[in-house]
Short mmCIF file of C-alpha atoms in Angstrom, two decimals:
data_model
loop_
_atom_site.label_atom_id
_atom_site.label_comp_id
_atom_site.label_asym_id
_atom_site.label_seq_id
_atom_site.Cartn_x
_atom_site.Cartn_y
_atom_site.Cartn_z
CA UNK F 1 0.00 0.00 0.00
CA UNK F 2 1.39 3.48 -0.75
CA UNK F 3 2.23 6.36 1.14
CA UNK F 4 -0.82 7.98 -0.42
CA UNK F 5 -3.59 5.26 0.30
CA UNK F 6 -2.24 4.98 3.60
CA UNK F 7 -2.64 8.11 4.29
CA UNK F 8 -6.13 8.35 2.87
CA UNK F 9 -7.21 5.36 5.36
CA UNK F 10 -6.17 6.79 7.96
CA UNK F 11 -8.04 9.82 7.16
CA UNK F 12 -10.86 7.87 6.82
CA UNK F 13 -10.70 5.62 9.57
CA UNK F 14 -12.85 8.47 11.48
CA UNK F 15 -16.28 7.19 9.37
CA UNK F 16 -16.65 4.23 11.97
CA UNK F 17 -20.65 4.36 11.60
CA UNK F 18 -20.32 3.48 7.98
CA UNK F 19 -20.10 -0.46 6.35
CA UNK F 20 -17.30 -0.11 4.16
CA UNK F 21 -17.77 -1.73 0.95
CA UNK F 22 -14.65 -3.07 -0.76
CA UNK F 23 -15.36 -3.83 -4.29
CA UNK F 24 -13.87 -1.31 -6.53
CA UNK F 25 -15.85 1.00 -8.38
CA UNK F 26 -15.33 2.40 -12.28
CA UNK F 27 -12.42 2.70 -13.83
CA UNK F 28 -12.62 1.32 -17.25
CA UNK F 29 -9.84 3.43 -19.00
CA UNK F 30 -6.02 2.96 -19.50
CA UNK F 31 -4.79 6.44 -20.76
CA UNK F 32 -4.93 10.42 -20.45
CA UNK F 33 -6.15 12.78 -22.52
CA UNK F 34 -9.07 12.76 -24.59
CA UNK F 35 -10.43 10.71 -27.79
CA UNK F 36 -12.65 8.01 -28.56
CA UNK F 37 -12.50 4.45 -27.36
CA UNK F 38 -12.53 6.25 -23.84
CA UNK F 39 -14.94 6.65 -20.61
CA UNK F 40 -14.76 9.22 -18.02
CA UNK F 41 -16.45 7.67 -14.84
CA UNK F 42 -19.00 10.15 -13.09
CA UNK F 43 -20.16 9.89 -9.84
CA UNK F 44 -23.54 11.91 -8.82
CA UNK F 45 -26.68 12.26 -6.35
CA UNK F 46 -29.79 10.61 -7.40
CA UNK F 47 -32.15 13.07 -7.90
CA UNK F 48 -35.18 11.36 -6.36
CA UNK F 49 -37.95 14.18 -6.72
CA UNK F 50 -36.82 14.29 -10.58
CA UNK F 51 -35.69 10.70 -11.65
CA UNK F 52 -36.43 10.79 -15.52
CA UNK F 53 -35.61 14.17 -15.95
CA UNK F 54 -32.24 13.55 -14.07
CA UNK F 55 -31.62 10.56 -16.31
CA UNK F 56 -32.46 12.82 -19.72
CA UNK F 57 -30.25 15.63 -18.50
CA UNK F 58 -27.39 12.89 -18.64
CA UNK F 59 -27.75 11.49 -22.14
CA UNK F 60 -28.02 15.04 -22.91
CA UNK F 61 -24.16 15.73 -21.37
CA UNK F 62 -23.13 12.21 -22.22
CA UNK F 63 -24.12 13.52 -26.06
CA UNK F 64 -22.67 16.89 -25.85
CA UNK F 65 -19.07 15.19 -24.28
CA UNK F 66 -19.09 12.75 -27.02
CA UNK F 67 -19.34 15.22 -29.76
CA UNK F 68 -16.57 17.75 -27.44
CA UNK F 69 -14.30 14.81 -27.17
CA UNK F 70 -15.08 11.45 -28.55
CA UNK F 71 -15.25 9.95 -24.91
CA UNK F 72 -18.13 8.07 -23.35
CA UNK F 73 -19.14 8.81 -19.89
CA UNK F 74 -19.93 6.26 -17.51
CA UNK F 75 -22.65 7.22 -14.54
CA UNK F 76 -23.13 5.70 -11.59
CA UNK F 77 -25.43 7.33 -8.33
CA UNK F 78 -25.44 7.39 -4.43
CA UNK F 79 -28.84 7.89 -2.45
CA UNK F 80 -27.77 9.00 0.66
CA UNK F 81 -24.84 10.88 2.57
CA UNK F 82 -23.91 7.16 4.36
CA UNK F 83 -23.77 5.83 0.65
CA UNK F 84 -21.84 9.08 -0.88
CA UNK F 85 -18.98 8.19 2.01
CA UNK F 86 -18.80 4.75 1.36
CA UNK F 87 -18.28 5.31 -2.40
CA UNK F 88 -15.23 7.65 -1.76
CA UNK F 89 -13.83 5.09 0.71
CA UNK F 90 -13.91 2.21 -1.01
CA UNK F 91 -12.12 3.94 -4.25
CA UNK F 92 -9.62 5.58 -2.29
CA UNK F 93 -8.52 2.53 -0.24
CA UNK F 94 -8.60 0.47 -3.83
CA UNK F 95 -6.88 3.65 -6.22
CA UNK F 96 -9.81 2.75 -8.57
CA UNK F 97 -13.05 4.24 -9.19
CA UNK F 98 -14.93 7.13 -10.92
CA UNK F 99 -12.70 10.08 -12.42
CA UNK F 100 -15.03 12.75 -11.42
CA UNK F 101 -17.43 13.29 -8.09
CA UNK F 102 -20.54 15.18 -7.99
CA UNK F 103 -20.41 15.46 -4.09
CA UNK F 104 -22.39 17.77 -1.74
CA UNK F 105 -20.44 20.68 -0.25
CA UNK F 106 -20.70 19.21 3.54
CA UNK F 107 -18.98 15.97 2.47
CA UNK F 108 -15.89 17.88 0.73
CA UNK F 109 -14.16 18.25 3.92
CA UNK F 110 -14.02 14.42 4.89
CA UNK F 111 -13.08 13.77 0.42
CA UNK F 112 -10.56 16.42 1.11
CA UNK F 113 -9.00 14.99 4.44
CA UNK F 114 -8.01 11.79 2.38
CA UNK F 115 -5.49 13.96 0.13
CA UNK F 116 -7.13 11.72 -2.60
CA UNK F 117 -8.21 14.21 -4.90
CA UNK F 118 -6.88 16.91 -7.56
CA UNK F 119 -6.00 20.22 -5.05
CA UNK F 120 -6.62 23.11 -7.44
CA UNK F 121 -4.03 25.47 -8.89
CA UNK F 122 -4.19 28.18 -11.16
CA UNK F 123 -3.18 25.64 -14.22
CA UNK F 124 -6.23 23.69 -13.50
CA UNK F 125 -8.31 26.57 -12.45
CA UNK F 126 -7.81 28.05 -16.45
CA UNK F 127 -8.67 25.08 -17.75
CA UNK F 128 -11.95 25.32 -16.07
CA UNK F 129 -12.64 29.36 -17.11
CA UNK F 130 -10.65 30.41 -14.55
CA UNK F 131 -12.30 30.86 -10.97
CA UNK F 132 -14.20 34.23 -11.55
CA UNK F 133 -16.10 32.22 -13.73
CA UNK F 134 -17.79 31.26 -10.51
CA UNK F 135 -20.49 32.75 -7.97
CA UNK F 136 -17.76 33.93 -5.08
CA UNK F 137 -19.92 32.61 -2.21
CA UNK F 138 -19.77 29.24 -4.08
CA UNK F 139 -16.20 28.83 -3.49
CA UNK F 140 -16.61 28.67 0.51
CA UNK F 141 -16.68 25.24 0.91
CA UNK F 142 -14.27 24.17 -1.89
CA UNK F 143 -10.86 23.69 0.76
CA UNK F 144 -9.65 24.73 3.87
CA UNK F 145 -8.19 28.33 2.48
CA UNK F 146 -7.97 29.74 -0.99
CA UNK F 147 -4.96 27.59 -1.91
CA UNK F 148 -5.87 24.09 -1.09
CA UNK F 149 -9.34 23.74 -2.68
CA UNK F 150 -10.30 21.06 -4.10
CA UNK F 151 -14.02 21.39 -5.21
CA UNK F 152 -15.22 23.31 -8.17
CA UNK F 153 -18.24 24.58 -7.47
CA UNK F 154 -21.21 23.07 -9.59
CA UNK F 155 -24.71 23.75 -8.41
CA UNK F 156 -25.95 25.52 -5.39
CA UNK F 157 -29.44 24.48 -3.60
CA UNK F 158 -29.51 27.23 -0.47
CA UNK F 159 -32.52 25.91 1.49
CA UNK F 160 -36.03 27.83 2.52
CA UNK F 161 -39.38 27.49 3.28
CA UNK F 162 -42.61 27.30 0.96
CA UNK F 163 -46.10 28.71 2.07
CA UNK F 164 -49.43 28.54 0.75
CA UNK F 165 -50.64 32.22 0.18
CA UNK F 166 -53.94 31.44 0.24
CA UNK F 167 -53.98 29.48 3.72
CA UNK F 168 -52.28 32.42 5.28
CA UNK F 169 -54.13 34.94 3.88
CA UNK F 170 -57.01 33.23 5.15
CA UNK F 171 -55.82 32.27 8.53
CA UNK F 172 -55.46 36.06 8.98
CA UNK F 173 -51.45 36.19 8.59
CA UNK F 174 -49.75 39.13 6.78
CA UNK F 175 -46.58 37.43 6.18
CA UNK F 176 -44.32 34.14 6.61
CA UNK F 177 -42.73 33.24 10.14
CA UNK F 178 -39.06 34.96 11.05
CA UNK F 179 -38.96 32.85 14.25
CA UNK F 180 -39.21 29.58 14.95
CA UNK F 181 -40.78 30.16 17.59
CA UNK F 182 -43.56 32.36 15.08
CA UNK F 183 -43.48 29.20 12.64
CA UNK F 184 -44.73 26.51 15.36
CA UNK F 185 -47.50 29.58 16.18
CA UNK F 186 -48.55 29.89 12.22
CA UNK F 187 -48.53 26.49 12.02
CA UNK F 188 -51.12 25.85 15.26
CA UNK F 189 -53.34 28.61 13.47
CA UNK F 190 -53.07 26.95 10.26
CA UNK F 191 -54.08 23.17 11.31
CA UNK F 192 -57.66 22.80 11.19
CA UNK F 193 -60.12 19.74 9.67
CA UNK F 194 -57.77 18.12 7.05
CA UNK F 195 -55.57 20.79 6.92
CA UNK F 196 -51.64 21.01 9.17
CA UNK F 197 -49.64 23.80 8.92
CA UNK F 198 -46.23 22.42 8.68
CA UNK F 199 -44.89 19.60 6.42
CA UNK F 200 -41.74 17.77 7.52
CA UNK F 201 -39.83 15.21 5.91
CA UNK F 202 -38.57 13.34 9.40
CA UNK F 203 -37.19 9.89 6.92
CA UNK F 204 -35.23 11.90 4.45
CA UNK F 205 -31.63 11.13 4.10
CA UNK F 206 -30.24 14.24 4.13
CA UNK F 207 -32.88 17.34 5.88
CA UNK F 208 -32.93 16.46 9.76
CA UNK F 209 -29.67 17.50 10.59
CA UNK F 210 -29.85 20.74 8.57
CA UNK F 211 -32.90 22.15 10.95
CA UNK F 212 -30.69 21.01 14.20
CA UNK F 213 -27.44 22.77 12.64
CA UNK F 214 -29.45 25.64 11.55
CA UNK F 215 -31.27 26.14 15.00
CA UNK F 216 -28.35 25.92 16.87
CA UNK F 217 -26.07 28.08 15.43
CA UNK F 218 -28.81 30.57 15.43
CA UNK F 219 -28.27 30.10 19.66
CA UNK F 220 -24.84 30.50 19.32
CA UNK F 221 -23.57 26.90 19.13
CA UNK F 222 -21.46 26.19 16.59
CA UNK F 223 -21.58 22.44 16.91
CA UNK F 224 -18.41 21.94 16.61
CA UNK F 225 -15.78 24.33 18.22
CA UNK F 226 -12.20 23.79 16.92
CA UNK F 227 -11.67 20.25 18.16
CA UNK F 228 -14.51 20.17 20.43
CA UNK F 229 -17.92 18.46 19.62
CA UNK F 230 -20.82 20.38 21.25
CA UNK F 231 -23.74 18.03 20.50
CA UNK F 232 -24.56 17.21 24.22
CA UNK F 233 -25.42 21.30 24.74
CA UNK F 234 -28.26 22.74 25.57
CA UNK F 235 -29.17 24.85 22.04
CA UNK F 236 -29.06 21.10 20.48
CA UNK F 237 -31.37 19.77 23.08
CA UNK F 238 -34.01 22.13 22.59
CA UNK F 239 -33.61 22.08 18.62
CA UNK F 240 -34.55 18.33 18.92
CA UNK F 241 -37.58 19.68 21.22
CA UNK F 242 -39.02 21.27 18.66
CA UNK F 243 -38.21 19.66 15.91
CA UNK F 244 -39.64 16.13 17.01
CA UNK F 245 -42.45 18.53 19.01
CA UNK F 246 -44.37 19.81 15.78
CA UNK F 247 -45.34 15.97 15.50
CA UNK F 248 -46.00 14.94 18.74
CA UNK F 249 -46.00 18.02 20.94
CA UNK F 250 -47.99 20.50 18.98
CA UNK F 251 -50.09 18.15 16.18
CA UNK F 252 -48.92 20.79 13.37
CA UNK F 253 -47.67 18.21 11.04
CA UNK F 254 -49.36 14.90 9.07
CA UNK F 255 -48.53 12.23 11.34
CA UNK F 256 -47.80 10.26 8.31
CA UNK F 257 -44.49 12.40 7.69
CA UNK F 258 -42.51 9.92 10.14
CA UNK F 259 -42.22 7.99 7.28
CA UNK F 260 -41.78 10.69 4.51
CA UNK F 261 -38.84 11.55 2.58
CA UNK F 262 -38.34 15.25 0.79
CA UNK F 263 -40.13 14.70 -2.37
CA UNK F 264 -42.60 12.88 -0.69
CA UNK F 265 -42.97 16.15 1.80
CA UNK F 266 -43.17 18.40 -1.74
CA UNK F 267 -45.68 16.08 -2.65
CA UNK F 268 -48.19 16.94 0.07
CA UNK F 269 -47.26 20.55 0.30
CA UNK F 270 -48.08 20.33 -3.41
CA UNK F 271 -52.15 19.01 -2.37
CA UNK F 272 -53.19 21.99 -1.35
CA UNK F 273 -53.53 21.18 2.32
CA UNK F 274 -50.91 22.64 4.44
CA UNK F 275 -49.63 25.98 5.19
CA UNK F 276 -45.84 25.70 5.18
CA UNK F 277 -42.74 23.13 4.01
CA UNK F 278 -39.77 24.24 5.99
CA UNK F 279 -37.30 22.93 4.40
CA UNK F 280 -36.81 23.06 0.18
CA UNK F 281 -35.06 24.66 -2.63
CA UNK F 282 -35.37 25.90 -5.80
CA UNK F 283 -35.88 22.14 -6.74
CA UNK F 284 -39.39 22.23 -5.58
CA UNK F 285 -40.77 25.41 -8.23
CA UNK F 286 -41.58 21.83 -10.81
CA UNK F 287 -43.38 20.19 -9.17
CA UNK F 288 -45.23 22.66 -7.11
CA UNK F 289 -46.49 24.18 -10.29
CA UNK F 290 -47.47 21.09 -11.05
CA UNK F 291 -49.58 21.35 -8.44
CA UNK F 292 -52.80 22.20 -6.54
CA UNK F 293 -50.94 25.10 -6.00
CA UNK F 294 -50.01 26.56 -8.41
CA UNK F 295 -50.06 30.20 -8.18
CA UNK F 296 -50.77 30.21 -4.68
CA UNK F 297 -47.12 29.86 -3.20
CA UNK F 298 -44.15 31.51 -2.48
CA UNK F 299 -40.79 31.15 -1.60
CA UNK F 300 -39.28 32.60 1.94
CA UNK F 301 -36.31 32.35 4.28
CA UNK F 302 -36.39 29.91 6.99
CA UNK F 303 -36.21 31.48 10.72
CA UNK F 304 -32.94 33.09 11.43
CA UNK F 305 -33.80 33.11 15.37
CA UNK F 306 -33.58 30.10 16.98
CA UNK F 307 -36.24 28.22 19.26
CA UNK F 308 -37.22 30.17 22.33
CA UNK F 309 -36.01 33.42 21.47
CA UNK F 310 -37.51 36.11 19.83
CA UNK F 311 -34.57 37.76 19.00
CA UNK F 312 -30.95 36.07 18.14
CA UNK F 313 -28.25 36.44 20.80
CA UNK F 314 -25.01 38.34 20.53
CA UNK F 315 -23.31 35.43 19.65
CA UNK F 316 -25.88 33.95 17.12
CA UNK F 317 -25.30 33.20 13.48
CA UNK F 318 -27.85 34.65 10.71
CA UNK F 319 -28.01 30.90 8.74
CA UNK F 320 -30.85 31.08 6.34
CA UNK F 321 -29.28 28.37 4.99
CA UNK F 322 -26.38 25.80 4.81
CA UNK F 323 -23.98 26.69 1.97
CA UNK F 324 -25.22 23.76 0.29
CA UNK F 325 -24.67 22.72 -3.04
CA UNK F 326 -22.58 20.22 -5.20
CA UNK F 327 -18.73 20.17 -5.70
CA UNK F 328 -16.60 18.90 -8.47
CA UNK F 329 -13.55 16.46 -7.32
CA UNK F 330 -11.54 14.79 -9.78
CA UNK F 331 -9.71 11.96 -8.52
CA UNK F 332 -5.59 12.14 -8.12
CA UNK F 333 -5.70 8.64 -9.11
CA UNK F 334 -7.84 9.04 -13.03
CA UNK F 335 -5.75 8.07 -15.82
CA UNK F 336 -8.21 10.82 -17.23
CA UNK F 337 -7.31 14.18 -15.48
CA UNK F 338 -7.32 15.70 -18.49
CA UNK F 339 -10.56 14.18 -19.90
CA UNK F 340 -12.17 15.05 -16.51
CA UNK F 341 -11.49 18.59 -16.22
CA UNK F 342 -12.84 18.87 -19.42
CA UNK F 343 -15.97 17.23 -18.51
CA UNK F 344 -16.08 19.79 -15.32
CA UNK F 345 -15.62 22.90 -17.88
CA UNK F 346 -18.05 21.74 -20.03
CA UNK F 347 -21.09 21.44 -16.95
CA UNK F 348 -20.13 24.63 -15.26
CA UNK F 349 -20.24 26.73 -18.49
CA UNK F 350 -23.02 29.20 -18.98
CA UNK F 351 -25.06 27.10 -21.09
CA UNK F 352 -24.93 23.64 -19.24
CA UNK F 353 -25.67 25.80 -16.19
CA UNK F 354 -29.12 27.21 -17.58
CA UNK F 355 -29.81 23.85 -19.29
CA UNK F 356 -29.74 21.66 -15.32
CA UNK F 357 -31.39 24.70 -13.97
CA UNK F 358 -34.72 24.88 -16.06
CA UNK F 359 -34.16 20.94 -16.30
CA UNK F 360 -33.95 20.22 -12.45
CA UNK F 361 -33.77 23.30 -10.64
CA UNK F 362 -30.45 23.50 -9.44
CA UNK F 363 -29.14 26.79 -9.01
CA UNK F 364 -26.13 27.31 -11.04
CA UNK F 365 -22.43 28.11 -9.70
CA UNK F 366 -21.65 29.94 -12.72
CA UNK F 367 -21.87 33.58 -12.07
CA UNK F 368 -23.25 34.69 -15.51
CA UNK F 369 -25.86 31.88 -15.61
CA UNK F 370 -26.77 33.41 -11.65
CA UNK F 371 -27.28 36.68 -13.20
CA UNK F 372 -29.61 35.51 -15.67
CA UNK F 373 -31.89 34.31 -13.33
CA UNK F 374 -32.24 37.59 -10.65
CA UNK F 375 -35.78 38.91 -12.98
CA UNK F 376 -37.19 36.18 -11.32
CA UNK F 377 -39.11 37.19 -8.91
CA UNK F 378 -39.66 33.98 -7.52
CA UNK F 379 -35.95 33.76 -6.95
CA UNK F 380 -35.52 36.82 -4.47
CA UNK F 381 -35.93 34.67 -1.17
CA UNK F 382 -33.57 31.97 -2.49
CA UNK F 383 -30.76 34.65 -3.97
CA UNK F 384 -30.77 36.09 -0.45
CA UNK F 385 -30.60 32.80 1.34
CA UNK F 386 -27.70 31.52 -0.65
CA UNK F 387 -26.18 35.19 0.45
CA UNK F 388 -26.72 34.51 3.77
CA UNK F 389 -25.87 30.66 3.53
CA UNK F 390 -23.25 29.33 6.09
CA UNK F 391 -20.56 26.52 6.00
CA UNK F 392 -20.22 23.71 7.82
CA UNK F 393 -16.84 23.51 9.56
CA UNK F 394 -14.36 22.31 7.69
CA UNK F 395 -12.86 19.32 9.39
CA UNK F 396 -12.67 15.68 8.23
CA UNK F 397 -14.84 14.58 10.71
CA UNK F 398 -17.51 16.48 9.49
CA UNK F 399 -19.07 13.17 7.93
CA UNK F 400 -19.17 11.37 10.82
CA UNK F 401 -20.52 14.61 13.06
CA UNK F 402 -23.46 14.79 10.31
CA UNK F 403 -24.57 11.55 10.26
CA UNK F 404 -24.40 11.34 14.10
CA UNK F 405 -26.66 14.30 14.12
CA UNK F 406 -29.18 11.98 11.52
CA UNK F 407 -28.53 8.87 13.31
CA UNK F 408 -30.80 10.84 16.25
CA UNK F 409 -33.36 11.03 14.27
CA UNK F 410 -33.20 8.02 12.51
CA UNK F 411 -33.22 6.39 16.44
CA UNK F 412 -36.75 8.39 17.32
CA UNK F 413 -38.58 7.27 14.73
CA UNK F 414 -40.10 4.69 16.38
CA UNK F 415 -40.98 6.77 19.25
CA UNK F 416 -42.01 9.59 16.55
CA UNK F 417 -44.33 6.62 15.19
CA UNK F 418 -45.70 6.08 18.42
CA UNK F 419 -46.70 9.75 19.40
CA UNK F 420 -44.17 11.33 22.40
CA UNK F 421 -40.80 11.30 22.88
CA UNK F 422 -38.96 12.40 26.05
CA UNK F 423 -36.39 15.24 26.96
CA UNK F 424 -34.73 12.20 28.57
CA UNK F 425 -34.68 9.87 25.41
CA UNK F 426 -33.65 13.25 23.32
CA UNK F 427 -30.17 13.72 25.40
CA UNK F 428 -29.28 10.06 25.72
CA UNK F 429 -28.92 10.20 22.05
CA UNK F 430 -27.22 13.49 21.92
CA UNK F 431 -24.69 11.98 24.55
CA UNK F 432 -23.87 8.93 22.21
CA UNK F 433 -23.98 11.17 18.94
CA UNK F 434 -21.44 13.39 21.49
CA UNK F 435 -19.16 10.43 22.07
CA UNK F 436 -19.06 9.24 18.33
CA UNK F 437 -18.25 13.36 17.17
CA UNK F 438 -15.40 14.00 19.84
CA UNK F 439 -14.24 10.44 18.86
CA UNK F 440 -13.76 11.33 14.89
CA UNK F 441 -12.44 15.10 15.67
CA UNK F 442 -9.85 13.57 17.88
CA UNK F 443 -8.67 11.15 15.13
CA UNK F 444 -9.40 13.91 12.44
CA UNK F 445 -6.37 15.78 10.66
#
């Protein structure tokens, strides 16, 4: 094993909660450069909400790459953030796999801690546009500091909430919740007959932890604090309160969203019958206009004040949003750099930006494709939230921290399913999700 792969195990070796699967992914190609006879190996998201769509906007690429270069491209998809990890470890303890990743911006820390991946110089920055080709708050999560990055920025999905005009209007509300605190009051107002004002996706892969981040760095907790976990803290506690309490606490939400999903949570927003979805993206505009409600929502920041309060502290963060998105890695290991980089240029230009946008939603990286979209007026809450979008720390046992945070969640669902859960139950699993994050930030580079 070489210096490299040993290195990148050990950098790994802090994603205990994972099964780590050992067969090698990709790598069908032999040579550099560009031509035919070749495949570039792409690894992406699933896009669950748009599945077809997703799958059409990829022959489309795959097309447009073979006519650029004479090279195939090879797909393959992850579901969830346990499955994204997995897929980097297992290539980087095996030096095989795809050429390029399509990973989210909170997993780039933990791909970059393995020292497995292109870093980013001005050479490889030119061959991409050069970086002002980019949004600059896109870049925030691509390294540590402007000269180790790793991730080119490809698509940016800053999170808010969704509201039914109508139900508001008629419930006698002037205008969307600020607070949380506000939001669980709406949402009592709003849940009447068959109607709940707040729709929740509690079995999604990937949205728990972003309301218990959010919440608690609203408080003032930043989670983690240099090499310090602070999971077991009281800001986390009470985000957990009120998260799980809109089910079982305050009735607001369908008690058939234990078992939902995001698109599944779109899809009942999308009915007609409930006031708020606290937790989308730009995504959602498809399929909500698709909808019962069409012409009867709008777009607005989540709460910026955290549970409790109706005002942040001193020492609160304004996060509207994770800076969340999708990064570009190419692998130090592809026999391909060169086809790969080209494959990066060609999906963060102008017109590939617009084309995934109106195709899927995603918000484009590329700062001239960004500009294009500002007359839409639709757009204004979700251009301010990705303004006011935060990062993650960037640490290498950010993986394991996240899915500790989802693994608390993913614990309560049976006591979700069955209607209460205690303060008591809530901080016994913030004291193990405590132990495993202190654990991976001590072993963590």
């Amino acid at each position: 094993m070489g210096s490299r792969t040993l290195r990148a195990v050990v950098a790994l070796a802090g994603a205990t909660a994972l099964t780590v699967a050992l067969g090698a992914c990709g790598g069908d190609d032999d040579g550099g450069g560009s031509g035919g006879g070749k495949t570039l190996n792409v690894l992406i998201g699933a896009n669950t909400q748009y599945p077809q769509e997703q799958q059409d906007w990829q022959k489309s690429v795959s097309d447009k790459f073979k006519a650029q270069t004479g090279a195939d491209v090879k797909w393959e998809t992850f579901a969830s953030a346990n499955d994204e990890l997995t897929k980097i470890q297992t290539s980087v303890v095996s030096g095989t796999g795809p050429d390029v990743y399509a990973i989210g911006t909170t997993l780039t820390p933990t791909a970059y801690s393995t020292r497995a991946f292109v870093t980013l110089g001005d050479e490889e920055w030119q061959k991409l546009g050069g970086k002002d080709k980019f949004v600059p708050s896109s870049l925030g999560i691509s390294g540590p500091d402007a000269e180790n990055q790793i991730g080119v920025p490809w698509v940016g999905r800053p999170f808010v909430m969704v509201y039914n005009t109508e139900m508001l209007k008629a419930a006698g509300i002037a205008k969307p919740a600020t607070t949380w605190d506000e939001l669980t009051q709406h949402a009592k107002q709003l849940t009447k007959g068959d109607q709940y004002g707040l729709a929740v996706a509690y079995k999604d892969n990937f949205d728990p932890w972003k309301f218990i981040w959010g919440m608690s760095v609203q408080a003032g907790n930043p989670i983690v604090d240099g090499k310090t976990a602070r999971i077991a803290d009281p800001a986390v506690s009470k985000a957990y309160q009120t998260y799980f309490g809109w089910l079982t606490k305050d009735k607001v939400v369908d008690p058939a969203a234990v078992g939902w999903t995001n698109s599944q949570a779109v899809a009942a927003f999308a009915k007609g019958k409930t006031g708020y979805f606290a937790l989308t993206s730009a995504l959602a505009a498809k399929s909500l206009d698709a909808g019962a409600v069409k012409g009867k929502w709008a777009f607005t920041l989540l709460p910026t004040v955290p549970p409790g309060a109706t005002t942040r502290p001193a020492n609160g963060v304004e996060a509207a949003s994770i800076l969340s998105g999708d990064n570009l890695l190419v692998a130090d290991y592809s026999k391909n750099q060169d086809l790969a980089f080209q494959f990066v240029k060609l999906i963060t230009d102008q017109e590939a930006q617009l084309d995934i946008y109106a195709k899927l939603g995603q918000l484009p990286a590329n700062a001239a494709a960004a500009q294009t979209l500002l007359s839409d007026p639709r757009l204004g809450p979700v251009v301010e939230a990705q303004k006011k979008s935060v990062a993650t720390p960037f640490t290498g046992a950010w993986a394991d921290i996240q899915l500790a945070l989802t693994n608390a969640v993913v614990q309560s669902i049976p006591d979700l399913s069955s209607g209460s859960i205690s303060d008591a139950q809530i901080d016994s699993r913030l004291a193990a999700a405590q132990k495993t994050a202190q654990s991976s930030l001590d072993r963590a580079k």
